[in-house]
Tab-separated table of C-alpha atoms and ligand atoms in Angstrom:
chain	number	residue	atom	x	y	z
A	146	UNK	CA	-119.356	28.472	147.187
A	147	UNK	CA	-119.365	31.986	146.621
A	148	UNK	CA	-119.661	34.503	149.172
A	149	UNK	CA	-123.418	36.486	148.673
A	150	UNK	CA	-120.991	38.808	147.680
A	151	UNK	CA	-119.273	37.745	145.503
A	152	UNK	CA	-122.080	37.012	143.659
A	153	UNK	CA	-123.637	39.939	143.648
A	154	UNK	CA	-120.421	41.255	142.115
A	155	UNK	CA	-121.216	38.476	139.825
A	156	UNK	CA	-124.310	39.388	138.824
A	157	UNK	CA	-124.307	42.831	138.705
A	158	UNK	CA	-123.841	45.141	136.423
A	159	UNK	CA	-122.907	48.441	138.963
A	160	UNK	CA	-121.347	47.409	141.238
A	161	UNK	CA	-121.422	50.658	144.224
A	162	UNK	CA	-118.586	49.854	146.716
A	163	UNK	CA	-118.637	51.753	150.708
A	164	UNK	CA	-115.632	51.672	152.137
A	165	UNK	CA	-117.206	51.553	155.992
A	166	UNK	CA	-113.355	52.414	157.311
A	167	UNK	CA	-113.107	55.812	155.305
A	168	UNK	CA	-117.109	56.582	156.801
A	169	UNK	CA	-115.761	55.953	160.516
A	170	UNK	CA	-111.722	57.845	160.375
A	171	UNK	CA	-113.374	60.736	158.038
A	172	UNK	CA	-116.138	60.309	161.490
A	173	UNK	CA	-113.013	60.206	164.159
A	174	UNK	CA	-111.084	63.659	162.459
A	175	UNK	CA	-114.378	65.409	162.874
A	176	UNK	CA	-114.230	64.309	166.110
A	177	UNK	CA	-111.495	65.867	166.917
A	178	UNK	CA	-111.362	68.498	164.935
A	179	UNK	CA	-114.364	69.324	167.658
A	180	UNK	CA	-111.569	68.580	169.622
A	181	UNK	CA	-108.406	70.380	169.185
A	182	UNK	CA	-110.125	73.638	170.991
A	183	UNK	CA	-109.725	72.027	174.369
A	184	UNK	CA	-113.757	71.758	175.480
A	185	UNK	CA	-115.757	67.869	175.483
A	186	UNK	CA	-117.704	68.776	171.540
A	187	UNK	CA	-119.337	65.423	170.786
A	188	UNK	CA	-119.374	64.780	166.948
A	189	UNK	CA	-123.143	63.727	165.660
A	190	UNK	CA	-123.209	61.796	161.841
A	191	UNK	CA	-126.409	63.426	159.751
A	192	UNK	CA	-127.402	60.029	158.034
A	193	UNK	CA	-130.878	61.574	156.227
A	194	UNK	CA	-131.133	60.353	152.681
A	195	UNK	CA	-129.633	57.171	153.339
A	196	UNK	CA	-126.753	58.176	155.518
A	197	UNK	CA	-126.418	60.915	151.680
A	198	UNK	CA	-127.011	56.850	149.123
A	199	UNK	CA	-124.844	54.784	151.734
A	200	UNK	CA	-126.791	52.504	153.609
A	201	UNK	CA	-128.268	54.539	156.938
A	202	UNK	CA	-128.531	50.959	158.818
A	203	UNK	CA	-125.363	50.115	157.876
A	204	UNK	CA	-123.132	53.705	158.308
A	205	UNK	CA	-125.419	54.297	161.896
A	206	UNK	CA	-124.325	51.021	163.743
A	207	UNK	CA	-120.629	50.859	162.849
A	208	UNK	CA	-119.982	54.828	163.936
A	209	UNK	CA	-122.268	53.530	166.843
A	210	UNK	CA	-119.764	51.540	166.996
A	211	UNK	CA	-116.558	53.761	166.760
A	212	UNK	CA	-118.342	55.914	169.776
A	213	UNK	CA	-120.610	58.540	167.560
A	214	UNK	CA	-123.889	59.028	170.385
A	215	UNK	CA	-126.142	61.301	168.200
A	216	UNK	CA	-128.133	60.981	165.216
A	217	UNK	CA	-129.619	63.034	163.046
A	218	UNK	CA	-132.277	61.523	160.234
A	219	UNK	CA	-134.724	63.629	158.041
A	220	UNK	CA	-137.867	62.213	157.804
A	221	UNK	CA	-139.384	60.596	160.588
A	222	UNK	CA	-140.037	56.835	158.349
A	223	UNK	CA	-136.457	57.144	158.455
A	224	UNK	CA	-135.950	57.852	162.178
A	225	UNK	CA	-138.361	54.519	161.967
A	226	UNK	CA	-135.134	51.792	159.646
A	227	UNK	CA	-132.768	53.205	161.876
A	228	UNK	CA	-134.149	52.225	165.152
A	229	UNK	CA	-134.121	48.787	163.773
A	230	UNK	CA	-130.827	49.106	163.553
A	231	UNK	CA	-129.777	51.569	166.132
A	232	UNK	CA	-131.510	50.329	169.387
A	233	UNK	CA	-130.221	52.795	172.131
A	234	UNK	CA	-128.757	55.813	170.846
A	235	UNK	CA	-130.467	59.408	170.444
A	236	UNK	CA	-131.787	59.475	166.776
A	237	UNK	CA	-132.949	63.203	166.274
A	238	UNK	CA	-135.535	63.601	163.114
A	239	UNK	CA	-134.974	67.204	161.777
A	240	UNK	CA	-137.941	67.922	159.387
A	241	UNK	CA	-139.991	67.573	162.602
A	242	UNK	CA	-143.156	66.629	164.010
A	243	UNK	CA	-146.362	66.515	162.119
A	244	UNK	CA	-149.183	66.109	163.291
A	245	UNK	CA	-150.638	62.858	164.171
A	246	UNK	CA	-147.001	61.414	164.575
A	247	UNK	CA	-146.187	61.412	167.546
A	248	UNK	CA	-147.633	58.169	169.042
A	249	UNK	CA	-145.057	56.762	165.968
A	250	UNK	CA	-143.094	59.346	167.492
A	251	UNK	CA	-143.015	57.319	171.412
A	252	UNK	CA	-143.120	53.660	169.945
A	253	UNK	CA	-139.973	54.392	168.239
A	254	UNK	CA	-138.107	56.109	170.970
A	255	UNK	CA	-137.764	58.381	167.928
A	256	UNK	CA	-136.951	62.974	169.096
A	257	UNK	CA	-138.281	65.006	166.523
A	258	UNK	CA	-136.587	68.462	166.176
A	259	UNK	CA	-138.861	71.182	167.117
A	260	UNK	CA	-139.187	74.158	164.404
A	261	UNK	CA	-142.251	75.909	165.798
A	262	UNK	CA	-144.217	76.936	169.015
A	263	UNK	CA	-147.427	74.718	167.919
A	264	UNK	CA	-144.391	71.808	167.807
A	265	UNK	CA	-143.379	72.423	170.894
A	266	UNK	CA	-146.981	72.605	172.625
A	267	UNK	CA	-147.686	69.029	171.124
A	268	UNK	CA	-144.710	67.600	172.480
A	269	UNK	CA	-145.450	68.850	175.483
A	270	UNK	CA	-149.112	67.024	175.556
A	271	UNK	CA	-147.885	64.417	174.384
A	272	UNK	CA	-145.349	64.105	177.584
A	273	UNK	CA	-148.748	64.992	179.805
A	274	UNK	CA	-149.916	61.897	177.747
A	275	UNK	CA	-147.888	59.330	178.118
A	276	UNK	CA	-147.212	60.650	181.663
A	277	UNK	CA	-143.221	60.781	180.571
A	278	UNK	CA	-140.519	63.399	180.805
A	279	UNK	CA	-139.606	63.974	176.448
A	280	UNK	CA	-135.932	65.223	174.928
A	281	UNK	CA	-136.757	68.004	173.643
A	282	UNK	CA	-134.838	69.362	170.834
A	283	UNK	CA	-135.329	73.385	169.882
A	284	UNK	CA	-133.971	74.145	166.126
A	285	UNK	CA	-133.550	77.986	166.240
A	286	UNK	CA	-133.359	79.821	162.903
A	287	UNK	CA	-130.841	81.766	162.815
A	288	UNK	CA	-131.067	82.374	158.725
A	289	UNK	CA	-131.945	79.796	156.765
A	290	UNK	CA	-135.246	80.754	157.388
A	291	UNK	CA	-137.154	77.288	155.952
A	292	UNK	CA	-137.271	75.648	159.730
A	293	UNK	CA	-136.642	76.203	162.989
A	294	UNK	CA	-138.685	79.194	165.708
A	295	UNK	CA	-138.379	82.612	164.194
A	296	UNK	CA	-137.487	85.193	166.823
A	297	UNK	CA	-140.272	85.733	167.754
A	298	UNK	CA	-140.856	82.329	168.874
A	299	UNK	CA	-138.003	81.676	170.634
A	300	UNK	CA	-138.437	84.961	172.790
A	301	UNK	CA	-141.422	84.205	173.373
A	302	UNK	CA	-139.815	80.529	174.579
A	303	UNK	CA	-136.733	82.418	177.428
A	304	UNK	CA	-140.586	84.844	178.773
A	305	UNK	CA	-142.172	81.614	179.680
A	306	UNK	CA	-139.737	79.511	180.405
A	307	UNK	CA	-143.099	76.748	181.666
A	308	UNK	CA	-143.136	76.146	177.907
A	309	UNK	CA	-140.879	73.655	178.696
A	310	UNK	CA	-142.419	71.849	181.177
A	311	UNK	CA	-142.538	68.140	181.332
A	312	UNK	CA	-140.148	68.286	178.305
A	313	UNK	CA	-136.640	67.810	178.852
A	314	UNK	CA	-134.211	69.919	176.875
A	315	UNK	CA	-132.032	67.740	175.391
A	316	UNK	CA	-130.495	70.728	172.572
A	317	UNK	CA	-130.946	73.706	170.894
A	318	UNK	CA	-129.498	73.414	167.452
A	319	UNK	CA	-129.679	76.014	164.148
A	320	UNK	CA	-128.358	75.368	160.919
A	321	UNK	CA	-125.486	77.747	159.175
A	322	UNK	CA	-126.192	78.804	155.313
A	323	UNK	CA	-122.220	79.843	153.596
A	324	UNK	CA	-120.616	77.031	156.338
A	325	UNK	CA	-118.601	76.414	153.344
A	326	UNK	CA	-117.890	79.913	152.774
A	327	UNK	CA	-115.600	80.796	155.741
A	328	UNK	CA	-115.636	84.454	154.425
A	329	UNK	CA	-118.759	85.239	154.785
A	330	UNK	CA	-120.320	87.426	157.184
A	331	UNK	CA	-123.623	86.156	157.792
A	332	UNK	CA	-121.696	83.323	158.967
A	333	UNK	CA	-120.927	85.389	161.725
A	334	UNK	CA	-124.405	87.233	161.880
A	335	UNK	CA	-125.936	83.386	162.489
A	336	UNK	CA	-123.077	82.805	165.581
A	337	UNK	CA	-124.253	85.916	166.793
A	338	UNK	CA	-127.922	85.217	167.100
A	339	UNK	CA	-127.248	81.787	167.959
A	340	UNK	CA	-125.159	82.766	171.070
A	341	UNK	CA	-127.956	85.288	172.484
A	342	UNK	CA	-130.020	82.133	172.316
A	343	UNK	CA	-127.909	79.975	173.310
A	344	UNK	CA	-127.112	82.387	176.894
A	345	UNK	CA	-131.002	83.112	176.830
A	346	UNK	CA	-131.414	79.533	177.617
A	347	UNK	CA	-128.894	77.811	180.187
A	348	UNK	CA	-128.234	74.924	180.885
A	349	UNK	CA	-129.003	72.740	177.486
A	350	UNK	CA	-125.932	71.656	175.380
A	351	UNK	CA	-125.796	73.548	171.378
A	352	UNK	CA	-125.339	72.171	168.493
A	353	UNK	CA	-124.597	74.339	165.261
A	354	UNK	CA	-122.258	73.218	162.874
A	355	UNK	CA	-122.847	71.932	159.794
A	356	UNK	CA	-120.061	69.195	157.930
A	357	UNK	CA	-118.153	73.239	156.374
A	358	UNK	CA	-118.786	74.593	159.316
A	359	UNK	CA	-116.344	72.530	161.815
A	360	UNK	CA	-114.034	74.354	159.907
A	361	UNK	CA	-114.634	77.641	160.144
A	362	UNK	CA	-113.695	77.357	163.871
A	363	UNK	CA	-113.664	76.413	167.588
A	364	UNK	CA	-116.516	79.718	167.795
A	365	UNK	CA	-118.856	77.742	166.279
A	366	UNK	CA	-118.168	74.234	167.284
A	367	UNK	CA	-120.956	74.521	170.604
A	368	UNK	CA	-121.180	70.787	172.127
A	369	UNK	CA	-122.233	68.937	169.254
A	370	UNK	CA	-121.162	68.594	165.694
A	371	UNK	CA	-123.967	67.782	163.176
A	372	UNK	CA	-121.834	66.702	159.845
A	373	UNK	CA	-123.211	64.820	156.455
A	374	UNK	CA	-121.371	65.533	153.933
A	375	UNK	CA	-117.510	64.925	156.003
A	376	UNK	CA	-118.194	61.412	156.664
A	377	UNK	CA	-119.121	60.768	152.984
A	378	UNK	CA	-116.277	62.238	151.570
A	379	UNK	CA	-117.881	65.091	150.374
A	380	UNK	CA	-115.326	68.148	150.200
A	381	UNK	CA	-116.333	71.170	153.746
A	382	UNK	CA	-113.650	72.839	151.782
A	383	UNK	CA	-114.389	73.477	148.662
A	384	UNK	CA	-111.551	75.336	146.986
A	385	UNK	CA	-108.787	73.680	149.506
A	386	UNK	CA	-107.724	70.518	148.833
A	387	UNK	CA	-110.057	67.793	150.731
A	388	UNK	CA	-108.998	66.208	153.836
A	389	UNK	CA	-111.122	63.722	154.087
A	390	UNK	CA	-111.126	60.465	152.372
A	391	UNK	CA	-113.134	59.460	149.854
A	392	UNK	CA	-115.651	56.147	150.985
A	393	UNK	CA	-117.808	54.967	147.295
A	394	UNK	CA	-116.643	53.258	144.465
A	395	UNK	CA	-118.789	52.850	141.379
A	396	UNK	CA	-117.505	50.542	139.316
A	397	UNK	CA	-120.034	49.912	135.017
A	398	UNK	CA	-119.488	46.786	133.976
A	399	UNK	CA	-118.718	46.962	129.702
A	400	UNK	CA	-121.661	45.215	127.856
A	401	UNK	CA	-121.167	45.317	124.880
A	402	UNK	CA	-118.444	47.420	122.457
A	403	UNK	CA	-118.951	47.767	118.488
A	404	UNK	CA	-116.540	48.907	115.540
A	405	UNK	CA	-118.218	52.026	113.315
A	406	UNK	CA	-117.056	53.997	110.793
A	407	UNK	CA	-116.460	57.340	110.642
A	408	UNK	CA	-119.470	60.090	110.505
A	409	UNK	CA	-122.154	57.081	112.497
A	410	UNK	CA	-124.040	58.514	115.197
A	411	UNK	CA	-124.163	56.854	118.526
A	412	UNK	CA	-127.417	56.644	120.800
A	413	UNK	CA	-130.713	58.788	121.092
A	414	UNK	CA	-131.391	61.425	119.228
A	415	UNK	CA	-128.456	60.993	116.983
A	416	UNK	CA	-126.393	63.657	118.665
A	417	UNK	CA	-122.979	61.735	118.963
A	418	UNK	CA	-121.525	61.623	115.554
A	419	UNK	CA	-117.839	59.967	114.932
A	420	UNK	CA	-114.912	62.132	112.816
A	421	UNK	CA	-112.952	58.966	112.320
A	422	UNK	CA	-113.561	55.360	112.704
A	423	UNK	CA	-114.552	54.149	116.465
A	424	UNK	CA	-115.217	51.537	118.940
A	425	UNK	CA	-117.618	52.465	121.282
A	426	UNK	CA	-118.569	50.538	124.086
A	427	UNK	CA	-122.132	50.729	125.804
A	428	UNK	CA	-122.027	49.886	130.018
A	429	UNK	CA	-124.438	48.870	132.208
A	430	UNK	CA	-125.808	52.717	133.838
A	431	UNK	CA	-128.165	55.294	133.070
A	432	UNK	CA	-129.888	58.023	134.183
A	433	UNK	CA	-131.878	55.858	136.228
A	434	UNK	CA	-129.745	55.144	139.008
A	435	UNK	CA	-128.486	58.394	139.018
A	436	UNK	CA	-125.647	59.984	136.427
A	437	UNK	CA	-127.382	61.966	135.386
A	438	UNK	CA	-128.539	63.563	131.654
A	439	UNK	CA	-126.472	66.122	131.640
A	440	UNK	CA	-123.285	64.660	131.441
A	441	UNK	CA	-123.642	64.413	128.359
A	442	UNK	CA	-120.093	65.476	126.696
A	443	UNK	CA	-118.998	67.244	130.159
A	444	UNK	CA	-117.339	64.034	131.819
A	445	UNK	CA	-115.603	60.345	130.912
A	446	UNK	CA	-115.005	57.660	133.136
A	447	UNK	CA	-111.306	55.336	133.761
A	448	UNK	CA	-110.653	52.031	131.863
A	449	UNK	CA	-107.170	50.085	132.281
A	450	UNK	CA	-105.774	53.781	133.356
A	451	UNK	CA	-107.264	55.427	130.091
A	452	UNK	CA	-109.899	58.373	130.788
A	453	UNK	CA	-112.068	57.468	127.892
A	454	UNK	CA	-114.871	60.416	127.188
A	455	UNK	CA	-118.784	59.606	128.024
A	456	UNK	CA	-120.502	60.212	124.374
A	457	UNK	CA	-123.677	60.739	123.054
A	458	UNK	CA	-127.051	60.801	124.927
A	459	UNK	CA	-127.381	59.155	128.922
A	460	UNK	CA	-129.761	56.523	128.544
A	461	UNK	CA	-132.305	55.009	130.930
A	462	UNK	CA	-129.660	52.641	131.845
A	463	UNK	CA	-127.235	52.634	129.059
A	464	UNK	CA	-124.271	55.052	128.311
A	465	UNK	CA	-121.434	54.498	125.372
A	466	UNK	CA	-117.830	56.237	125.831
A	467	UNK	CA	-115.690	56.932	122.818
A	468	UNK	CA	-112.912	53.560	123.448
A	469	UNK	CA	-111.323	54.255	119.958
A	470	UNK	CA	-107.715	55.050	122.030
A	471	UNK	CA	-108.450	51.700	124.806
A	472	UNK	CA	-106.286	48.025	123.721
A	473	UNK	CA	-108.591	46.141	123.222
A	474	UNK	CA	-107.762	43.918	125.380
A	475	UNK	CA	-109.333	45.548	128.291
A	476	UNK	CA	-112.580	46.713	126.319
A	477	UNK	CA	-114.274	43.446	126.616
A	478	UNK	CA	-117.414	42.889	127.476
A	479	UNK	CA	-117.703	42.376	131.042
A	480	UNK	CA	-114.811	44.360	132.574
A	481	UNK	CA	-115.726	46.173	134.694
A	482	UNK	CA	-115.039	50.975	133.937
A	483	UNK	CA	-114.244	53.238	136.601
A	484	UNK	CA	-117.104	55.489	137.250
A	485	UNK	CA	-115.938	57.558	140.527
A	486	UNK	CA	-113.470	56.444	142.243
A	487	UNK	CA	-110.099	56.888	142.732
A	488	UNK	CA	-109.504	59.382	139.249
A	489	UNK	CA	-112.575	60.577	139.269
A	490	UNK	CA	-114.602	61.817	142.797
A	491	UNK	CA	-117.865	63.076	143.594
A	492	UNK	CA	-117.439	66.501	144.202
A	493	UNK	CA	-115.249	65.595	140.398
A	494	UNK	CA	-118.165	63.941	138.955
A	495	UNK	CA	-121.002	66.969	140.720
A	496	UNK	CA	-118.688	69.638	138.849
A	497	UNK	CA	-119.128	67.958	135.421
A	498	UNK	CA	-122.635	67.855	136.098
A	499	UNK	CA	-123.307	71.476	137.607
A	500	UNK	CA	-124.799	70.308	140.274
A	501	UNK	CA	-122.868	68.954	144.179
A	502	UNK	CA	-121.327	66.656	146.002
A	503	UNK	CA	-124.763	66.186	148.219
A	504	UNK	CA	-127.357	65.879	144.843
A	505	UNK	CA	-124.780	63.092	142.982
A	506	UNK	CA	-124.690	61.166	146.176
A	507	UNK	CA	-128.528	61.320	147.032
A	508	UNK	CA	-129.128	59.901	143.360
A	509	UNK	CA	-127.202	57.215	143.307
A	510	UNK	CA	-128.897	54.880	142.341
A	511	UNK	CA	-130.924	51.638	144.180
A	512	UNK	CA	-130.061	48.978	141.249
A	513	UNK	CA	-126.412	48.805	142.877
A	514	UNK	CA	-125.394	45.911	143.790
A	515	UNK	CA	-123.746	47.984	146.757
A	516	UNK	CA	-121.301	46.210	148.694
A	517	UNK	CA	-119.935	47.425	152.045
A	518	UNK	CA	-116.394	46.309	152.649
A	519	UNK	CA	-114.648	48.080	155.558
A	520	UNK	CA	-110.622	48.212	155.087
A	521	UNK	CA	-110.436	45.706	152.253
A	522	UNK	CA	-112.722	43.088	153.905
A	523	UNK	CA	-116.283	42.744	152.363
A	524	UNK	CA	-119.430	43.653	154.892
A	525	UNK	CA	-121.683	40.330	155.168
B	131	PLP	C1	-127.861	67.810	156.340
B	131	PLP	C2	-128.004	68.949	157.412
B	131	PLP	C3	-126.974	68.728	158.402
B	131	PLP	C4	-125.441	68.117	157.460
B	131	PLP	O1	-125.132	68.865	156.194
B	131	PLP	P1	-123.887	68.546	155.813
B	131	PLP	O2	-123.526	69.298	155.013
B	131	PLP	O3	-124.058	67.455	155.000
B	131	PLP	O4	-121.977	68.498	157.114
B	131	PLP	C5	-127.087	68.974	160.003
B	131	PLP	N1	-127.961	69.217	159.531
B	131	PLP	C6	-129.182	70.084	159.151
B	131	PLP	C7	-130.309	71.046	159.872
B	131	PLP	C8	-129.802	69.584	157.873
B	131	PLP	O5	-130.026	69.071	157.186
């Protein structure tokens, strides 16, 4: 009997393969970068947006098995879903504490990142109401100006430590604005603001570095690294060779091929016209799968070792490629073309789409058959 994995692959128009072993290896190398400073820096994992499209409930337990002890998500519901897969370890909800959701945090054993005094007050009341010491994570805004305690609110907290009564100060955190630009002075300005805050709130561990922040050096590491992107293979140092292992491959099947004469158009809007007699292959993915419309005339796929241009408009469910130069035997319906993989990384595709690899990964469609492997082994 075929395995469920083989069965999914047999039916799939497009197949997304996530290598958990590669994600685990990336986590280890980030953890080791933290340890290289000689202090006992720990490494968390950011699993928001379904672990950047790779599957949070599968990635979370794999990283826990590797030794990861702290997990971050953005939304409460992401935390609830992850809690089922990770019964024990702390899960922090970055978007904070929405009024009326305190009971959900308690029920699922989740910890809100407290982004302002109002949230801190509500969490302290919750601790009183449930009569238990709850973990408090304080996010201090050092320059992003999205979420977090502003300078005035932070000073209030420093002056009035009683505001933490009934809570256990579990973590102080802040978030870098331009960590991928090591020479940008904003990094140092944020660092000195965060340092002052941490000094004024002694006794609690601190977390500052996202993926790129890990590579700014040990001054930026504090007690807990907080990488997302680099875990999933996105280059944390744009412009330099990528130190991370790639974690996703995406293959899409050829559904049909056809020969067309010169001066024929392909696809909606008659937007592409053949300059010569051509062979067009139609493959099973589209913008509904996160293959952005802007990619037309800007990227290629790989088929049997050949680089094949994407032509014509990208449709909701279909993409057309100019396979004229591929031997016919390699270009048959049912064959898989490589959309992401050894020849085209998520960073490469992001460049083609004039965006970043974060958007490419988090846009990966829900229609792909998803297979998780660990090295060569399928994970069931
Ligand atoms: C998304 C996020 C991270 C992870 O950032 P990467 O650049 O993906 O490593 C860390 N901290 C906060 C607050 C975030 O929102």
